Amino acid sequence: MERTQEQLPWHHLELSALYEKLDATEQGLTDVQARERLHAYGPNQLPEQPPPALWQIVLRQFYSPLIYILVIAAVFSVIIGDLKDAGFIAAVLAINAVIGAYQEWKAEQSSLALRKLLQMRASVERGGEVREVKAEQVVPGDLVWLESGNRVPADLRLLSTHGLEIDESLLTGESLSVNKDPHWSGPENAPVGDRANMAFAGSIVTRGRGKGLVVATGTATGVGQLATDVLRSTGGKPPLLERMERFTNIIAVGTVAVSLFIGGLGVVLGRYSVSEMFLFAVALAVSAIPEGLPVAMTVALAIGTTRMARRGVIVRRLTAVEGLGSCTLIATDKTGTLTVNELTVREARLPDGAVFEATGEGFDPDGQVLLQQKAVVRGNHPALESLARAGVLCNEADLHERNGHWEWRGDAVDIALLSFGRKLGCQRDASLDAHPQVNEIPFESEHQFAATYHRVNQEVRAFVKGAPERILAMCRDGVDKSTFDRVALDMAARGLRVLALAEGPGDAGRDSSCTPSEPTDLTFLGFVGMLDPLRPGVRDAVRACHDSGVNVSMVTGDHRVTALAIARDLDLAQDESEVITGPELSEKDPAALAEVVQRVRVFARVAPRQKLQIVDAARAAGQYVAVTGDGVNDAPALRAANIGVAMGKAGTDVAREAAELVISDDNFATIVAGIEEGRIAYDNIRKVIYLLLSTGAAELLMVLLTVLSGLRLPLLTVQLLWLNLVTNGIQGVAIAFEPGEGDTLNRKPRPPSEPIFNRLMIERMVVGVVAMGGIGFAAFYWMIANGWSEAEARNILLLLMVLFENFHIGNCRSETKSAFALSPFRSPILLLGALGALSIHVAGMYLPFLQSVLGTQPVSLTTWMVVVALAVSIVPALELHKLLWKLRTHRDDT
């Protein structure tokens, strides 16, 4: 049995206590010790949620009260020996299960994570020598060596570093690399992002070298604990699932109550025997239950899945399709979601006060450098080119174009400087050829600068970059340092990361075998201001969310100033009072937190578990929450939200596994497309429900009136099934393909508590049911009263109900727009579905086999004309109600 790893404040312990707790030495473990610990603690792997088996996916399709009712109806049919009815219902259940299972299985396969987070190799010191081993074989007590480009294999307490910087954005959400210092000391409860003497599993070394002692592996790491939180979280239900559960429960209770009432009424009146009324109750259940609804709803969701995939949204769970369209709040990560997670030089300021603006997004060097809105011409601004040359030479990164695509490696700041240099025609390779490097002072957090020494015209020159106050202190006398300090502070207040560059004599660096002393007497070249820019289209996407009634909150581990700068760009906040930080959140009780979540739109310096608290508070406040993110730090919140939306490209496996939806292009703007498609999917589901329930309820009303009038059943059970499963089922599936009405994003989201049967649908249902059920009963009553046989009357009544469905489907295409405002050719599948349903029934009137099963026969042309005239009456009835509803809502709005 595996031993549990001890959870201690590793960043706070003295080194002697650290070695003692881990039973480790400065020379690392022996091979024997490593094997023993691997056996004791298990492999260094993240916990994984096993994918559901195919049989589990199939079984999941039957977890619905509506399916339970259909099963009961099928059992009843078998009990009374009506195998035809049972067969029809069984066929519907099978079709629904196959379609739903296939779609969910396909989505699951397309979104299987590659699980690369810890699938790598690590350099460890064992037995006095450094060797490479699989990351899974790293154990507590191992000594791990890190260098630029490595992914940290486990949680480490750093023992030594040389200019070590690590990108921890996947864990903390902070876009800038963190300077590491093995001598750092801080409080036991210091935030993860401030623990400079630690390196965390899954983070990436962007610069420098280091050595650390493994203090935790696998589930004991910070990443592992977050992954465990994800697996333990039950998550929120998509709104459609909640609404359908409420809806089907109402249908079940209503069906049983009405069936018992009418069955009992028939027995009490003495017109039917108990056995007849039992069959009658089954027929009523068949009439009232929309047997085609599960198939049609599944198809509507499957269509939504396909449409979303075309627009970059991969659906992992079918019922989550409309969830994004129903959400009232999107809580989004900043780094990599709203921004490109690539630093960009946006501004350059020279000592003479000249301000240059750089265009372009991210590391891609496509863009220009502008002065007063005019592109800079190479050679016209030597001071600017000197600034760019210093940034390119004092650099450890690579930026190259290969096969038409830009590739990069190294620290984000260095890559941004290389990109800026290329925009001015200054390339690192050419610069190094012209000015070979002879020495360097790597960046150290305590020094706050880096310097490289190069041969320039037979002399050695130092090129230096670093913190503004540090570089200005190295510059020669005569530099107005107080003025430049104010300039740097002004740039930082606008959310820019400010870097100063200088150059000067480098005689101290001539001897490459010795580390040079700190450069002095430098010439100040200027400042560059960098930021992690917004993704293209994000501003419009956030604005579209607001226009759609969806609030957007930014939840990030970044600093308040940086978060506010991005928030201002997005019009989420304007001053610091509208930003709340993680430490401030920790002081709030649940009630106060719920109030803050409703009011505040920017959350900065937020710890991973606080994201989960924010989501829980928002849900408790009545919001339907969609959470977007790409990092490990986002995963628990993704799982706890009503809808989790992960980034597909840069997103971690943990985040993708926790989400219901995955954005394939990592663009927040794609979420707007998802909102639109989600709302269209929900609209189509409502159309399907209205079509099937209104026609089913009309049949129920017709049967009830017939019982009360003392007549025989107007339709046989198999005829009711034919209506509900075949003709109406085809049209129910076809209407699921209906495109959007064009104003989908112009309306507010439906209130989370609003039932499927809102006032509009109830009123519309009453009008449709009374019209179809009343006319159907009147026609049947008239035929029987005028000497028609029951078989003839049922045949014509069945045709009338099929035609009612054909005309009524035009009413169902929009809840507010006239049926005449929507061309039938706008939805060719629906047109073909309506014609196909009618054609199938006509075939049933002429084919001997179906004639014997359905009790149908051909009718005369005169009868056709009369039946069509009766059926078309449903259109003006619904058009009148739409007009009255429009006038009423317009009056209420004014």
Short mmCIF file of C-alpha atoms in Angstrom, two decimals, residues 116-535:
data_model
loop_
_atom_site.label_atom_id
_atom_site.label_comp_id
_atom_site.label_asym_id
_atom_site.label_seq_id
_atom_site.Cartn_x
_atom_site.Cartn_y
_atom_site.Cartn_z
CA LYS A 116 1.45 15.60 -21.32
CA LEU A 117 1.59 17.56 -18.08
CA LEU A 118 3.93 15.13 -16.35
CA GLN A 119 4.82 12.86 -19.24
CA MET A 120 8.41 13.97 -19.58
CA ARG A 121 11.98 13.29 -18.41
CA ALA A 122 13.87 14.85 -15.53
CA SER A 123 17.55 15.30 -14.66
CA VAL A 124 18.18 13.89 -11.16
CA GLU A 125 21.34 13.41 -9.12
CA ARG A 126 21.63 9.87 -7.85
CA GLY A 127 24.68 8.12 -6.53
CA GLY A 128 26.74 11.24 -7.09
CA GLU A 129 26.01 11.56 -10.81
CA VAL A 130 23.36 13.43 -12.81
CA ARG A 131 21.20 11.30 -15.09
CA GLU A 132 17.91 11.49 -16.96
CA VAL A 133 14.95 9.45 -15.73
CA LYS A 134 11.26 9.37 -16.55
CA ALA A 135 9.38 12.03 -14.64
CA GLU A 136 7.11 9.31 -13.21
CA GLN A 137 10.17 7.87 -11.43
CA VAL A 138 11.01 11.06 -9.52
CA VAL A 139 10.52 10.53 -5.76
CA PRO A 140 10.57 12.70 -2.61
CA GLY A 141 14.17 13.39 -1.61
CA ASP A 142 15.52 13.40 -5.17
CA LEU A 143 17.83 16.20 -6.28
CA VAL A 144 16.54 17.64 -9.57
CA TRP A 145 18.53 19.86 -11.93
CA LEU A 146 16.63 22.48 -13.92
CA GLU A 147 17.57 24.48 -16.98
CA SER A 148 15.83 26.75 -19.46
CA GLY A 149 13.02 24.97 -21.31
CA ASN A 150 12.46 22.27 -18.68
CA ARG A 151 9.06 21.55 -17.19
CA VAL A 152 9.39 21.14 -13.44
CA PRO A 153 8.63 17.46 -12.70
CA ALA A 154 7.61 17.78 -9.04
CA ASP A 155 7.33 20.33 -6.24
CA LEU A 156 10.88 21.39 -5.37
CA ARG A 157 12.52 23.39 -2.63
CA LEU A 158 15.26 25.25 -4.47
CA LEU A 159 18.82 24.85 -3.16
CA SER A 160 20.73 26.94 -5.71
CA THR A 161 19.85 29.06 -8.75
CA HIS A 162 21.62 31.00 -11.46
CA GLY A 163 19.29 33.55 -13.05
CA LEU A 164 16.39 31.11 -12.65
CA GLU A 165 12.97 32.31 -13.82
CA ILE A 166 9.90 30.09 -14.02
CA ASP A 167 6.56 30.56 -15.78
CA GLU A 168 3.93 29.58 -13.20
CA SER A 169 0.92 30.95 -15.11
CA LEU A 170 -0.70 27.52 -15.35
CA LEU A 171 -0.79 27.38 -11.56
CA THR A 172 -1.11 31.00 -10.42
CA GLY A 173 -2.54 32.75 -13.50
CA GLU A 174 0.28 35.34 -13.46
CA SER A 175 1.55 35.90 -17.00
CA LEU A 176 5.09 37.04 -16.13
CA SER A 177 7.85 34.62 -15.24
CA VAL A 178 8.79 34.56 -11.56
CA ASN A 179 12.34 35.18 -10.36
CA LYS A 180 13.46 32.37 -8.06
CA ASP A 181 15.68 32.87 -5.01
CA PRO A 182 16.76 29.91 -2.83
CA HIS A 183 17.53 32.31 0.03
CA TRP A 184 14.03 33.81 0.10
CA SER A 185 12.21 33.57 3.40
CA GLY A 186 8.62 34.45 4.10
CA PRO A 187 5.62 33.67 6.28
CA GLU A 188 4.22 30.18 6.48
CA ASN A 189 0.96 31.30 4.83
CA ALA A 190 2.65 33.15 1.94
CA PRO A 191 0.66 32.88 -1.33
CA VAL A 192 1.90 30.30 -3.83
CA GLY A 193 2.96 33.00 -6.27
CA ASP A 194 5.23 34.63 -3.66
CA ARG A 195 7.17 31.51 -2.65
CA ALA A 196 10.39 32.37 -4.46
CA ASN A 197 12.34 29.42 -2.99
CA MET A 198 9.93 26.86 -4.50
CA ALA A 199 9.45 25.42 -7.99
CA PHE A 200 6.10 23.78 -8.63
CA ALA A 201 5.21 20.75 -10.72
CA GLY A 202 3.99 21.58 -14.22
CA SER A 203 5.59 25.04 -14.35
CA ILE A 204 8.16 25.85 -17.06
CA VAL A 205 11.72 27.14 -16.66
CA THR A 206 12.05 30.12 -18.99
CA ARG A 207 15.56 31.22 -18.07
CA GLY A 208 18.59 30.23 -16.07
CA ARG A 209 19.52 27.13 -14.14
CA GLY A 210 18.84 25.70 -10.72
CA LYS A 211 18.86 22.71 -8.41
CA GLY A 212 16.11 21.66 -6.05
CA LEU A 213 15.08 19.00 -3.57
CA VAL A 214 11.85 17.13 -4.34
CA VAL A 215 9.38 17.69 -1.50
CA ALA A 216 6.21 16.34 -3.13
CA THR A 217 5.24 14.19 -6.10
CA GLY A 218 2.01 13.16 -7.82
CA THR A 219 -1.15 13.98 -5.89
CA ALA A 220 0.84 15.62 -3.08
CA THR A 221 2.00 18.45 -5.40
CA GLY A 222 0.08 21.68 -5.81
CA VAL A 223 -1.02 20.51 -9.25
CA GLY A 224 -2.02 17.11 -7.85
CA GLN A 225 -4.13 18.64 -5.09
CA LEU A 226 -6.00 20.74 -7.63
CA ALA A 227 -6.55 17.68 -9.82
CA THR A 228 -7.87 15.79 -6.78
CA ASP A 229 -10.28 18.66 -6.07
CA VAL A 230 -11.51 18.34 -9.65
CA LEU A 231 -12.17 14.61 -9.36
CA ARG A 232 -14.01 15.02 -6.05
CA SER A 233 -16.19 17.87 -7.25
CA THR A 234 -19.69 16.93 -8.33
CA GLY A 235 -20.16 20.00 -10.52
CA GLY A 236 -23.26 21.96 -11.39
CA LYS A 237 -25.98 20.61 -13.63
CA PRO A 238 -26.49 22.26 -17.01
CA PRO A 239 -29.65 24.41 -16.98
CA LEU A 240 -31.34 22.29 -19.66
CA LEU A 241 -30.98 19.19 -17.49
CA GLU A 242 -32.50 20.95 -14.50
CA ARG A 243 -35.39 22.35 -16.54
CA MET A 244 -36.08 19.03 -18.26
CA GLU A 245 -36.12 17.21 -14.92
CA ARG A 246 -38.70 19.64 -13.57
CA PHE A 247 -40.65 19.47 -16.80
CA THR A 248 -40.76 15.68 -17.10
CA ASN A 249 -41.78 15.34 -13.46
CA ILE A 250 -44.75 17.59 -14.16
CA ILE A 251 -45.61 15.57 -17.27
CA ALA A 252 -45.45 12.32 -15.31
CA VAL A 253 -47.71 13.51 -12.52
CA GLY A 254 -50.13 15.13 -14.96
CA THR A 255 -50.32 12.06 -17.18
CA VAL A 256 -51.07 9.70 -14.30
CA ALA A 257 -53.64 12.07 -12.78
CA VAL A 258 -55.53 12.69 -16.02
CA SER A 259 -55.46 9.03 -17.04
CA LEU A 260 -56.80 7.90 -13.67
CA PHE A 261 -59.47 10.58 -13.73
CA ILE A 262 -60.76 9.78 -17.21
CA GLY A 263 -60.46 6.02 -16.68
CA GLY A 264 -62.33 6.23 -13.42
CA LEU A 265 -64.92 8.52 -15.00
CA GLY A 266 -65.62 5.99 -17.73
CA VAL A 267 -66.12 3.16 -15.22
CA VAL A 268 -68.29 5.30 -12.90
CA LEU A 269 -70.52 6.35 -15.77
CA GLY A 270 -70.96 2.66 -16.63
CA ARG A 271 -70.15 3.12 -20.28
CA TYR A 272 -66.96 1.04 -20.30
CA SER A 273 -65.65 -2.04 -18.56
CA VAL A 274 -62.60 -1.97 -16.30
CA SER A 275 -60.50 -3.77 -18.92
CA GLU A 276 -61.62 -1.32 -21.61
CA MET A 277 -60.72 1.64 -19.43
CA PHE A 278 -57.33 0.12 -18.63
CA LEU A 279 -56.63 0.03 -22.35
CA PHE A 280 -58.10 3.49 -22.55
CA ALA A 281 -55.71 4.76 -19.84
CA VAL A 282 -52.79 3.38 -21.81
CA ALA A 283 -54.08 5.16 -24.91
CA LEU A 284 -54.38 8.39 -22.94
CA ALA A 285 -50.85 8.00 -21.62
CA VAL A 286 -49.66 7.46 -25.16
CA SER A 287 -51.53 10.62 -26.22
CA ALA A 288 -50.23 12.79 -23.41
CA ILE A 289 -46.62 11.58 -23.39
CA PRO A 290 -44.61 13.04 -26.29
CA GLU A 291 -42.91 9.78 -27.26
CA GLY A 292 -40.93 11.55 -29.98
CA LEU A 293 -39.60 14.20 -27.59
CA PRO A 294 -36.47 12.31 -26.40
CA VAL A 295 -35.38 11.61 -29.98
CA ALA A 296 -36.17 15.13 -31.19
CA MET A 297 -34.49 16.77 -28.20
CA THR A 298 -31.40 14.58 -28.61
CA VAL A 299 -31.25 15.48 -32.30
CA ALA A 300 -31.61 19.19 -31.46
CA LEU A 301 -28.68 18.92 -29.05
CA ALA A 302 -26.65 16.91 -31.57
CA ILE A 303 -27.26 19.59 -34.21
CA GLY A 304 -26.20 22.22 -31.70
CA THR A 305 -23.05 20.20 -31.06
CA THR A 306 -22.22 20.10 -34.78
CA ARG A 307 -22.92 23.80 -35.27
CA MET A 308 -20.80 24.69 -32.25
CA ALA A 309 -17.94 22.53 -33.52
CA ARG A 310 -17.99 24.44 -36.82
CA ARG A 311 -17.56 27.64 -34.85
CA GLY A 312 -14.78 26.31 -32.64
CA VAL A 313 -16.65 24.96 -29.60
CA ILE A 314 -16.22 21.25 -28.87
CA VAL A 315 -19.00 19.79 -26.72
CA ARG A 316 -17.98 17.03 -24.31
CA ARG A 317 -21.43 16.43 -22.84
CA LEU A 318 -24.57 16.65 -24.98
CA THR A 319 -26.80 18.36 -22.40
CA ALA A 320 -24.25 21.17 -22.05
CA VAL A 321 -25.02 22.48 -25.55
CA GLU A 322 -27.46 25.14 -24.49
CA GLY A 323 -25.82 25.75 -21.12
CA LEU A 324 -23.54 28.46 -22.45
CA GLY A 325 -26.54 30.19 -24.01
CA SER A 326 -28.39 30.17 -20.68
CA CYS A 327 -25.59 31.47 -18.46
CA THR A 328 -25.91 34.86 -16.80
CA LEU A 329 -22.28 35.23 -15.72
CA ILE A 330 -18.99 34.28 -17.38
CA ALA A 331 -16.07 34.13 -14.95
CA THR A 332 -12.98 34.15 -17.13
CA ASP A 333 -9.29 33.78 -16.51
CA LYS A 334 -7.14 36.62 -17.88
CA THR A 335 -3.88 35.05 -18.96
CA GLY A 336 -4.25 33.03 -22.15
CA THR A 337 -8.00 33.56 -22.32
CA LEU A 338 -8.62 37.28 -22.58
CA THR A 339 -4.98 37.88 -23.44
CA VAL A 340 -2.64 36.00 -25.79
CA ASN A 341 -0.22 35.06 -22.95
CA GLU A 342 2.60 36.58 -25.01
CA LEU A 343 4.26 39.79 -23.85
CA THR A 344 4.42 42.53 -26.48
CA VAL A 345 6.43 45.75 -26.49
CA ARG A 346 3.72 48.34 -26.84
CA GLU A 347 5.66 51.54 -26.14
CA ALA A 348 9.25 52.84 -26.29
CA ARG A 349 10.37 56.11 -24.69
CA LEU A 350 13.72 57.72 -25.47
CA PRO A 351 15.67 60.07 -23.18
CA ASP A 352 14.73 63.06 -25.35
CA GLY A 353 11.03 62.41 -24.63
CA ALA A 354 10.16 60.84 -27.98
CA VAL A 355 7.40 58.23 -27.60
CA PHE A 356 7.10 55.39 -30.10
CA GLU A 357 4.16 53.00 -30.38
CA ALA A 358 4.53 49.39 -31.54
CA THR A 359 1.71 47.57 -33.27
CA GLY A 360 1.11 43.83 -33.53
CA GLU A 361 -0.03 41.17 -31.11
CA GLY A 362 2.00 38.65 -29.18
CA PHE A 363 5.44 37.33 -30.11
CA ASP A 364 4.73 37.39 -33.85
CA PRO A 365 6.92 40.23 -35.19
CA ASP A 366 4.40 41.28 -37.82
CA GLY A 367 3.71 44.92 -37.05
CA GLN A 368 5.23 48.39 -37.17
CA VAL A 369 6.82 50.97 -34.91
CA LEU A 370 5.04 54.31 -35.17
CA LEU A 371 5.96 57.88 -34.28
CA GLN A 372 2.95 60.20 -34.26
CA GLN A 373 0.94 57.62 -36.18
CA LYS A 374 3.56 57.35 -38.95
CA ALA A 375 5.67 54.25 -39.56
CA VAL A 376 9.31 54.60 -38.55
CA VAL A 377 11.75 54.37 -41.47
CA ARG A 378 14.92 52.42 -40.74
CA GLY A 379 17.95 54.71 -40.40
CA ASN A 380 15.95 57.81 -39.50
CA HIS A 381 15.97 57.20 -35.74
CA PRO A 382 19.40 55.97 -34.63
CA ALA A 383 18.57 56.43 -30.91
CA LEU A 384 15.56 54.10 -31.27
CA GLU A 385 17.65 51.56 -33.15
CA SER A 386 20.30 51.68 -30.41
CA LEU A 387 17.58 50.91 -27.89
CA ALA A 388 16.34 47.96 -29.99
CA ARG A 389 19.91 46.70 -30.52
CA ALA A 390 20.53 46.66 -26.77
CA GLY A 391 17.36 44.60 -26.23
CA VAL A 392 18.36 42.13 -28.94
CA LEU A 393 21.94 41.67 -27.73
CA CYS A 394 21.19 41.45 -24.00
CA ASN A 395 18.96 38.46 -24.63
CA GLU A 396 18.81 34.68 -24.17
CA ALA A 397 15.77 33.84 -26.30
CA ASP A 398 15.27 32.62 -29.86
CA LEU A 399 12.71 33.82 -32.40
CA HIS A 400 12.78 32.25 -35.86
CA GLU A 401 10.46 31.75 -38.79
CA ARG A 402 10.12 28.15 -39.97
CA ASN A 403 7.82 26.96 -42.74
CA GLY A 404 5.85 30.18 -42.67
CA HIS A 405 5.29 30.09 -38.90
CA TRP A 406 7.09 31.88 -36.08
CA GLU A 407 8.67 29.73 -33.39
CA TRP A 408 10.21 30.91 -30.15
CA ARG A 409 11.95 29.70 -27.04
CA GLY A 410 12.93 31.43 -23.83
CA ASP A 411 11.69 34.05 -21.43
CA ALA A 412 8.66 36.09 -22.45
CA VAL A 413 10.46 39.42 -21.89
CA ASP A 414 13.38 38.40 -24.09
CA ILE A 415 11.10 37.12 -26.86
CA ALA A 416 9.14 40.40 -26.76
CA LEU A 417 12.40 42.35 -27.19
CA LEU A 418 13.41 40.18 -30.15
CA SER A 419 10.00 40.74 -31.77
CA PHE A 420 10.33 44.51 -31.23
CA GLY A 421 13.82 44.46 -32.74
CA ARG A 422 12.62 42.63 -35.85
CA LYS A 423 9.97 45.30 -36.40
CA LEU A 424 12.88 47.73 -36.72
CA GLY A 425 14.97 45.38 -38.86
CA CYS A 426 17.27 44.41 -36.00
CA GLN A 427 17.78 40.63 -35.79
CA ARG A 428 19.66 38.79 -33.07
CA ASP A 429 21.70 36.50 -35.34
CA ALA A 430 22.96 39.38 -37.48
CA SER A 431 23.63 41.52 -34.42
CA LEU A 432 25.66 38.75 -32.78
CA ASP A 433 27.64 38.23 -35.97
CA ALA A 434 28.48 41.92 -36.02
CA HIS A 435 29.01 42.16 -32.26
CA PRO A 436 30.13 38.80 -30.83
CA GLN A 437 29.32 38.20 -27.18
CA VAL A 438 32.33 37.73 -24.89
CA ASN A 439 30.78 37.68 -21.42
CA GLU A 440 27.57 38.09 -19.46
CA ILE A 441 26.00 38.75 -16.10
CA PRO A 442 22.85 36.58 -16.00
CA PHE A 443 19.73 38.04 -14.48
CA GLU A 444 19.48 37.54 -10.73
CA SER A 445 16.45 38.67 -8.80
CA GLU A 446 18.61 40.33 -6.16
CA HIS A 447 20.53 42.25 -8.88
CA GLN A 448 17.42 43.22 -10.90
CA PHE A 449 19.42 43.50 -14.10
CA ALA A 450 21.17 41.45 -16.78
CA ALA A 451 24.17 42.46 -18.88
CA THR A 452 26.00 41.05 -21.88
CA TYR A 453 29.37 42.15 -23.20
CA HIS A 454 30.08 42.41 -26.93
CA ARG A 455 32.89 43.48 -29.21
CA VAL A 456 31.95 46.72 -30.97
CA ASN A 457 34.55 48.39 -33.21
CA GLN A 458 37.59 46.85 -31.50
CA GLU A 459 36.31 47.58 -28.01
CA VAL A 460 34.04 45.78 -25.56
CA ARG A 461 30.68 47.36 -24.78
CA ALA A 462 28.18 46.39 -22.09
CA PHE A 463 24.47 46.20 -22.98
CA VAL A 464 22.25 46.21 -19.92
CA LYS A 465 18.53 45.80 -19.20
CA GLY A 466 16.62 45.68 -15.95
CA ALA A 467 14.40 47.49 -13.46
CA PRO A 468 14.25 51.25 -14.19
CA GLU A 469 15.53 52.37 -10.80
CA ARG A 470 18.40 49.87 -10.98
CA ILE A 471 19.53 50.81 -14.49
CA LEU A 472 19.26 54.56 -13.84
CA ALA A 473 21.49 54.13 -10.81
CA MET A 474 24.20 52.66 -13.10
CA CYS A 475 24.05 55.54 -15.56
CA ARG A 476 26.56 58.39 -15.66
CA ASP A 477 25.99 61.62 -13.83
CA GLY A 478 23.90 64.19 -15.66
CA VAL A 479 20.93 61.90 -16.26
CA ASP A 480 17.76 63.45 -14.82
CA LYS A 481 16.91 60.38 -12.78
CA SER A 482 13.93 61.89 -10.94
CA THR A 483 12.24 62.79 -14.23
CA PHE A 484 12.83 59.34 -15.67
CA ASP A 485 11.58 57.74 -12.45
CA ARG A 486 8.28 59.61 -12.90
CA VAL A 487 8.08 58.50 -16.53
CA ALA A 488 8.60 54.86 -15.50
CA LEU A 489 5.96 55.13 -12.76
CA ASP A 490 3.49 56.66 -15.21
CA MET A 491 4.03 53.79 -17.65
CA ALA A 492 3.63 51.20 -14.85
CA ALA A 493 0.39 52.85 -13.69
CA ARG A 494 -1.04 52.13 -17.14
CA GLY A 495 -0.41 48.41 -16.65
CA LEU A 496 2.84 48.24 -18.62
CA ARG A 497 5.81 46.22 -17.45
CA VAL A 498 8.64 48.76 -17.71
CA LEU A 499 12.17 47.78 -18.64
CA ALA A 500 15.10 50.19 -18.87
CA LEU A 501 18.00 49.69 -21.30
CA ALA A 502 21.46 51.19 -21.32
CA GLU A 503 24.92 50.64 -22.77
CA GLY A 504 28.41 51.67 -21.82
CA PRO A 505 32.06 50.71 -21.56
CA GLY A 506 32.61 47.02 -20.92
CA ASP A 507 36.29 46.67 -20.19
CA ALA A 508 35.39 44.65 -17.08
CA GLY A 509 33.97 41.95 -19.32
CA ARG A 510 36.97 41.33 -21.50
CA ASP A 511 38.09 38.25 -19.55
CA SER A 512 35.43 35.63 -20.36
CA SER A 513 36.75 33.35 -17.63
CA CYS A 514 35.66 35.75 -14.90
CA THR A 515 32.24 37.18 -14.00
CA PRO A 516 32.39 40.92 -14.65
CA SER A 517 31.73 43.45 -11.97
CA GLU A 518 28.58 45.55 -12.08
CA PRO A 519 28.70 47.93 -15.05
CA THR A 520 28.83 51.67 -14.37
CA ASP A 521 29.02 54.98 -16.26
CA LEU A 522 26.31 53.76 -18.67
CA THR A 523 24.45 55.76 -21.27
CA PHE A 524 20.69 55.60 -20.72
CA LEU A 525 18.95 54.46 -23.94
CA GLY A 526 15.31 54.57 -22.87
CA PHE A 527 12.36 52.56 -21.60
CA VAL A 528 10.23 49.88 -23.21
CA GLY A 529 6.73 49.20 -21.91
CA MET A 530 5.37 45.68 -22.38
CA LEU A 531 2.02 44.09 -21.81
CA ASP A 532 0.23 40.84 -22.45
CA PRO A 533 -2.15 42.11 -25.15
CA LEU A 534 -5.79 41.27 -25.54
CA ARG A 535 -6.70 38.61 -28.01
#
